Short mmCIF file of C-alpha atoms and ligand atoms in Angstrom, two decimals:
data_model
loop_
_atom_site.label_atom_id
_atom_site.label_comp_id
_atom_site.label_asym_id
_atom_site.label_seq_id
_atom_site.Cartn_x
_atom_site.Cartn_y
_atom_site.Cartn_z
CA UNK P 1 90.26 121.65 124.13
CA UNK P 2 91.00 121.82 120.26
CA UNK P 3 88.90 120.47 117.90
CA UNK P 4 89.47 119.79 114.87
CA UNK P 5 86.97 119.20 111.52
CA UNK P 6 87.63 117.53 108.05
CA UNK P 7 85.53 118.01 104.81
CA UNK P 8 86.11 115.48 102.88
CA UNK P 9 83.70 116.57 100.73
CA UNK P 10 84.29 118.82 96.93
CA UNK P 11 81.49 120.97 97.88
CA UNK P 12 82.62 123.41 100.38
CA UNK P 13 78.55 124.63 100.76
CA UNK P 14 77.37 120.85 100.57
CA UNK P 15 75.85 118.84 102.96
CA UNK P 16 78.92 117.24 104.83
CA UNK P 17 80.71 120.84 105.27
CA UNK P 18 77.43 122.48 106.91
CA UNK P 19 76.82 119.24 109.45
CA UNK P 20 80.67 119.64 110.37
CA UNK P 21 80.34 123.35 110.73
CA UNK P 22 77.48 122.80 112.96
CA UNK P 23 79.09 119.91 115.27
CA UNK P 24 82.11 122.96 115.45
CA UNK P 25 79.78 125.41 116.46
CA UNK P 26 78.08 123.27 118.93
CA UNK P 27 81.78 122.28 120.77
CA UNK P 28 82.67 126.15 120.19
CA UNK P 29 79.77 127.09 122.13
CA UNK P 30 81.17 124.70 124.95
CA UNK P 31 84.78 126.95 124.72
CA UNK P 32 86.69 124.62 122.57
CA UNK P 33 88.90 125.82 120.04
CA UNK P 34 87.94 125.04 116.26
CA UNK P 35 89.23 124.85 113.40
CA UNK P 36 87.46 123.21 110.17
CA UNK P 37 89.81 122.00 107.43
CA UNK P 38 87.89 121.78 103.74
CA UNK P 39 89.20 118.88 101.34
CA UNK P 40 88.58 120.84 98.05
CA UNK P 41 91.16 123.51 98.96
CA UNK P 42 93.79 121.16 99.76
CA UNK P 43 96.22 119.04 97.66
CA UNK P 44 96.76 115.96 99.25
CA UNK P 45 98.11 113.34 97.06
CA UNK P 46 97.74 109.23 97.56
CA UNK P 47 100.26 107.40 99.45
CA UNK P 48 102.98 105.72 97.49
CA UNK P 49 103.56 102.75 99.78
CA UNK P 50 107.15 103.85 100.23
CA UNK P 51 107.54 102.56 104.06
CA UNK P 52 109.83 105.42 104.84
CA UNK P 53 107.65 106.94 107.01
CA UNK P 54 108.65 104.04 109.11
CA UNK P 55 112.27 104.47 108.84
CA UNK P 56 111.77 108.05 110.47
CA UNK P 57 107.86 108.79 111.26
CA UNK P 58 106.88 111.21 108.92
CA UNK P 59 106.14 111.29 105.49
CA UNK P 60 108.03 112.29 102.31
CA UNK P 61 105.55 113.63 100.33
CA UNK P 62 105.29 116.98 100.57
CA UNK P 63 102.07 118.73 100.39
CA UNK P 64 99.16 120.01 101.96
CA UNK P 65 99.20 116.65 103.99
CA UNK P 66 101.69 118.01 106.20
CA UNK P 67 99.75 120.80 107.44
CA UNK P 68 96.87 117.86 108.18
CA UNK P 69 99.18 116.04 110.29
CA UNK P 70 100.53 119.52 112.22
CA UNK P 71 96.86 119.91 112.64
CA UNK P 72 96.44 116.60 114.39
CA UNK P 73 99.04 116.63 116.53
CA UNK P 74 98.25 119.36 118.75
CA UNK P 75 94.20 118.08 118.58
CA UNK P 76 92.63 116.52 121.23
CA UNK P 77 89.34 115.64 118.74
CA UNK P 78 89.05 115.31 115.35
CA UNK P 79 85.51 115.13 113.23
CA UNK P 80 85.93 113.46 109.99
CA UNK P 81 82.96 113.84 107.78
CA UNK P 82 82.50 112.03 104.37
CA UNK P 83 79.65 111.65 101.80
CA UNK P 84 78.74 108.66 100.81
CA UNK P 85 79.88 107.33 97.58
CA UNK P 86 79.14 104.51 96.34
CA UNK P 87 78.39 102.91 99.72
CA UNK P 88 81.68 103.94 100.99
CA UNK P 89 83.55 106.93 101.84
CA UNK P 90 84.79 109.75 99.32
CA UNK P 91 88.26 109.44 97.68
CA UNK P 92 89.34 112.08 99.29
CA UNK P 93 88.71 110.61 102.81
CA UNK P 94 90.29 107.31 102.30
CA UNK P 95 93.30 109.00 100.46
CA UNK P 96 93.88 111.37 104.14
CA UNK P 97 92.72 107.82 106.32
CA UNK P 98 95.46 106.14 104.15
CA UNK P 99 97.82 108.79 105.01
CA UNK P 100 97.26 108.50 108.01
CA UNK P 101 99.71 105.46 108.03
CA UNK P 102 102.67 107.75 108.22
CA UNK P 103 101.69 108.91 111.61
CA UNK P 104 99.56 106.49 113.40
CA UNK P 105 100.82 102.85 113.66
CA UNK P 106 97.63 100.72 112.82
CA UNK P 107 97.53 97.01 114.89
CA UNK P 108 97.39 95.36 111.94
CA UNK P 109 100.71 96.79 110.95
CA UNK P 110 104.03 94.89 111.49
CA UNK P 111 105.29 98.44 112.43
CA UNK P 112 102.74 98.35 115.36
CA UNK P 113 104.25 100.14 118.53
CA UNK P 114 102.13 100.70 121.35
CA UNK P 115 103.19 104.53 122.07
CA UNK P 116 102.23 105.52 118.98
CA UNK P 117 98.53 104.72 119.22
CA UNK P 118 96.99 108.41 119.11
CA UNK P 119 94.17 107.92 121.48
CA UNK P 120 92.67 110.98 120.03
CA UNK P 121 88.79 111.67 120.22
CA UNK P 122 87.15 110.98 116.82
CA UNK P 123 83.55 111.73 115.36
CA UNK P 124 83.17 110.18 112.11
CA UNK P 125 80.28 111.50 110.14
CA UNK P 126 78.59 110.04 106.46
CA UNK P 127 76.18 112.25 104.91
CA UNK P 128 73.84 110.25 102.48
CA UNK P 129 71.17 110.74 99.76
CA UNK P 130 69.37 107.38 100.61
CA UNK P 131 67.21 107.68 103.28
CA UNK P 132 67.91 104.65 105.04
CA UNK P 133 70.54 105.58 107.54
CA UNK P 134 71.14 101.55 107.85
CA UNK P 135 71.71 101.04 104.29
CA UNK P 136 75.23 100.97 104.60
CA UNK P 137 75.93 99.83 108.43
CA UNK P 138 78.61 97.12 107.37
CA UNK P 139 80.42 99.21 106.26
CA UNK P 140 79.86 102.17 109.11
CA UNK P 141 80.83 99.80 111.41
CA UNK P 142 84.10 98.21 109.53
CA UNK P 143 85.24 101.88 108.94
CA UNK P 144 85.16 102.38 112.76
CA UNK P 145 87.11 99.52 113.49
CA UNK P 146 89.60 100.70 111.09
CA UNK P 147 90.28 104.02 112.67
CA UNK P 148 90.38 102.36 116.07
CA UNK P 149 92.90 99.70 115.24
CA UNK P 150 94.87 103.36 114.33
CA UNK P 151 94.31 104.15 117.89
CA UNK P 152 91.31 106.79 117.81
CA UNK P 153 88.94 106.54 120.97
CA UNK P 154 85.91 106.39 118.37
CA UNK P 155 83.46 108.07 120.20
CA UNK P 156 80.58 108.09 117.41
CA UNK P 157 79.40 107.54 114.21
CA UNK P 158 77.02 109.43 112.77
CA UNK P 159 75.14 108.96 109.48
CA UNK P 160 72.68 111.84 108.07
CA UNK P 161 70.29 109.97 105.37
CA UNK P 162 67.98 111.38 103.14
CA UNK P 163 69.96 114.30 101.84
CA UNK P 164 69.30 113.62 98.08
CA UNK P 165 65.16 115.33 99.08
CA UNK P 166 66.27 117.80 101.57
CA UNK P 167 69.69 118.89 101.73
CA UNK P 168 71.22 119.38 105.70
CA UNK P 169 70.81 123.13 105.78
CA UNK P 170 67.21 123.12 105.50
CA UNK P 171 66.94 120.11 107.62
CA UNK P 172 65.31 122.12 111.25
CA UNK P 173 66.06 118.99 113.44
CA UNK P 174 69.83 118.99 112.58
CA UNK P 175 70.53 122.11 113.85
CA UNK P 176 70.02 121.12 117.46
CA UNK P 177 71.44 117.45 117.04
CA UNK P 178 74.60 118.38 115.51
CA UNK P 179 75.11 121.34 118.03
CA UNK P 180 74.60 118.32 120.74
CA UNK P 181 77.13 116.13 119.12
CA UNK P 182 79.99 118.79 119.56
CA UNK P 183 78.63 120.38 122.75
CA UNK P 184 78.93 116.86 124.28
CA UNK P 185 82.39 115.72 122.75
CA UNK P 186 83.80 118.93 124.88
CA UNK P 187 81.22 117.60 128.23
CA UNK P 188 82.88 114.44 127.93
CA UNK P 189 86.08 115.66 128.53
CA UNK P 190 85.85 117.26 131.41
CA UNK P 191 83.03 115.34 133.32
CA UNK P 192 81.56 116.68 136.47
C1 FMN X 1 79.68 110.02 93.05
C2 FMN X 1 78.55 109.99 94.04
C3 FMN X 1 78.22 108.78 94.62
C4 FMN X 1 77.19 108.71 95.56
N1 FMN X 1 76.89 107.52 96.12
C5 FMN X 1 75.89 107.44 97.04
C6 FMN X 1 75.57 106.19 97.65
O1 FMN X 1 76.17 105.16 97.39
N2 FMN X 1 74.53 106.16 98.53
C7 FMN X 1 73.83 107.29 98.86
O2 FMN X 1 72.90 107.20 99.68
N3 FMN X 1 74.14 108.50 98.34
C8 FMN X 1 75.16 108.60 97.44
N4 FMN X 1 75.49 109.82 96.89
C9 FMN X 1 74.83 111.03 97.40
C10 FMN X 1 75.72 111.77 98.43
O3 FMN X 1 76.22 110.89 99.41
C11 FMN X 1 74.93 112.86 99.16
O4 FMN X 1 74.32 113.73 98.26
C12 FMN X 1 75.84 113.62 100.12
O5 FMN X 1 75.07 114.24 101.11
C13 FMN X 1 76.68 114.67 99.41
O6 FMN X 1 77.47 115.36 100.35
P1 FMN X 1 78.05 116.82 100.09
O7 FMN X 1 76.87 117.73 99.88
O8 FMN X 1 78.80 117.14 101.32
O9 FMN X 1 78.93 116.74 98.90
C14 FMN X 1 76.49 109.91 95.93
C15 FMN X 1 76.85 111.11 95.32
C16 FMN X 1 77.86 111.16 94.39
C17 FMN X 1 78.25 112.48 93.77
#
């Protein structure tokens, strides 16, 4: 099984990048493959509404985008992990989810064709200074429905609160939850 993880975050030591690493590590454990993918190294440029990804399903821009959607194609899981801003996801992450539209024909689309719904696994994880993990559960939840009218088999949403006193790394009950998370997205796919 390959896994694969998205920082969508500019701090490649930050909060979001250790709780991904440690999902990783948890499905590595578990003998999937893994491969983490950090946001701040790449160049991946907004979507210029140009449709011709639907002439020919790909798209024309070319940068590090295309080795995102290389990436994705031969995944059977993706974790896509964010920090709040501004009660929402980071630029980065809704530039790649917007992306996305080259590859993955969302319902709501005209273009919508049935074979092309990815039916990938997908962890989706917000990392937040507030404590209250709930603050922000509108949108959690509309966000979800948005990747799985793309086709993803959502299989969790996870939000980690409180980060803005203690950041993740020093955080002793995350080690063992996060591990979980990724040890039980590989369980899942082979059940007993
Ligand atoms: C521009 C900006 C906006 C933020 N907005 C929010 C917010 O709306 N709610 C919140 O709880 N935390 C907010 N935060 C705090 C981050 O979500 C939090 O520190 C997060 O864990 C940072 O992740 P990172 O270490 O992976 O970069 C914001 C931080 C920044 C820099």
């Amino acid at each position: 099984m390959k896994i694969v993880g998205f920082i969508a975050s500019p701090r490649k030591e930050g909060n979001t990048a250790w709780i991904i690493n440690k999902i990783l590590e948890g499905a590595k454990e578990q003998g999937a493959e893994t491969q983490s993918w950090y946001f701040s190294d790449l160049d991946i440029k907004p979507c210029r509404s140009c449709y011709g990804c639907k002439q020919d399903d790909r798209c024309i821009i070319n940068d590090d985008m295309q080795k995102l959607y290389g990436a994705i194609e031969h995944a059977d899981a993706l974790v896509l992990g964010s920090p709040v801003y501004m009660g929402q996801m980071s630029a980065q992450a809704k530039i790649f989810t917007d992306r996305l539209f080259a590859r993955f024909h969302p319902r709501f689309s005209p273009q919508f064709k049935e074979e092309h719904a990815a039916n990938k696994k997908l962890i989706l994880v917000f990392t937040q200074g507030n404590p209250d993990s709930g603050m922000f559960q509108l949108y959690f939840d509309y966000t979800k429905n948005i990747f799985q009218l793309l086709g993803f088999d959502v299989q969790g949403v996870h939000v980690v609160a409180g980060m803005r006193n203690e950041p993740a790394h020093e955080r002793k009950d995350l080690h063992t939850v996060m591990k979980d998370i990724g040890s039980s997205l590989v369980s899942e796919r082979f059940p007993e």
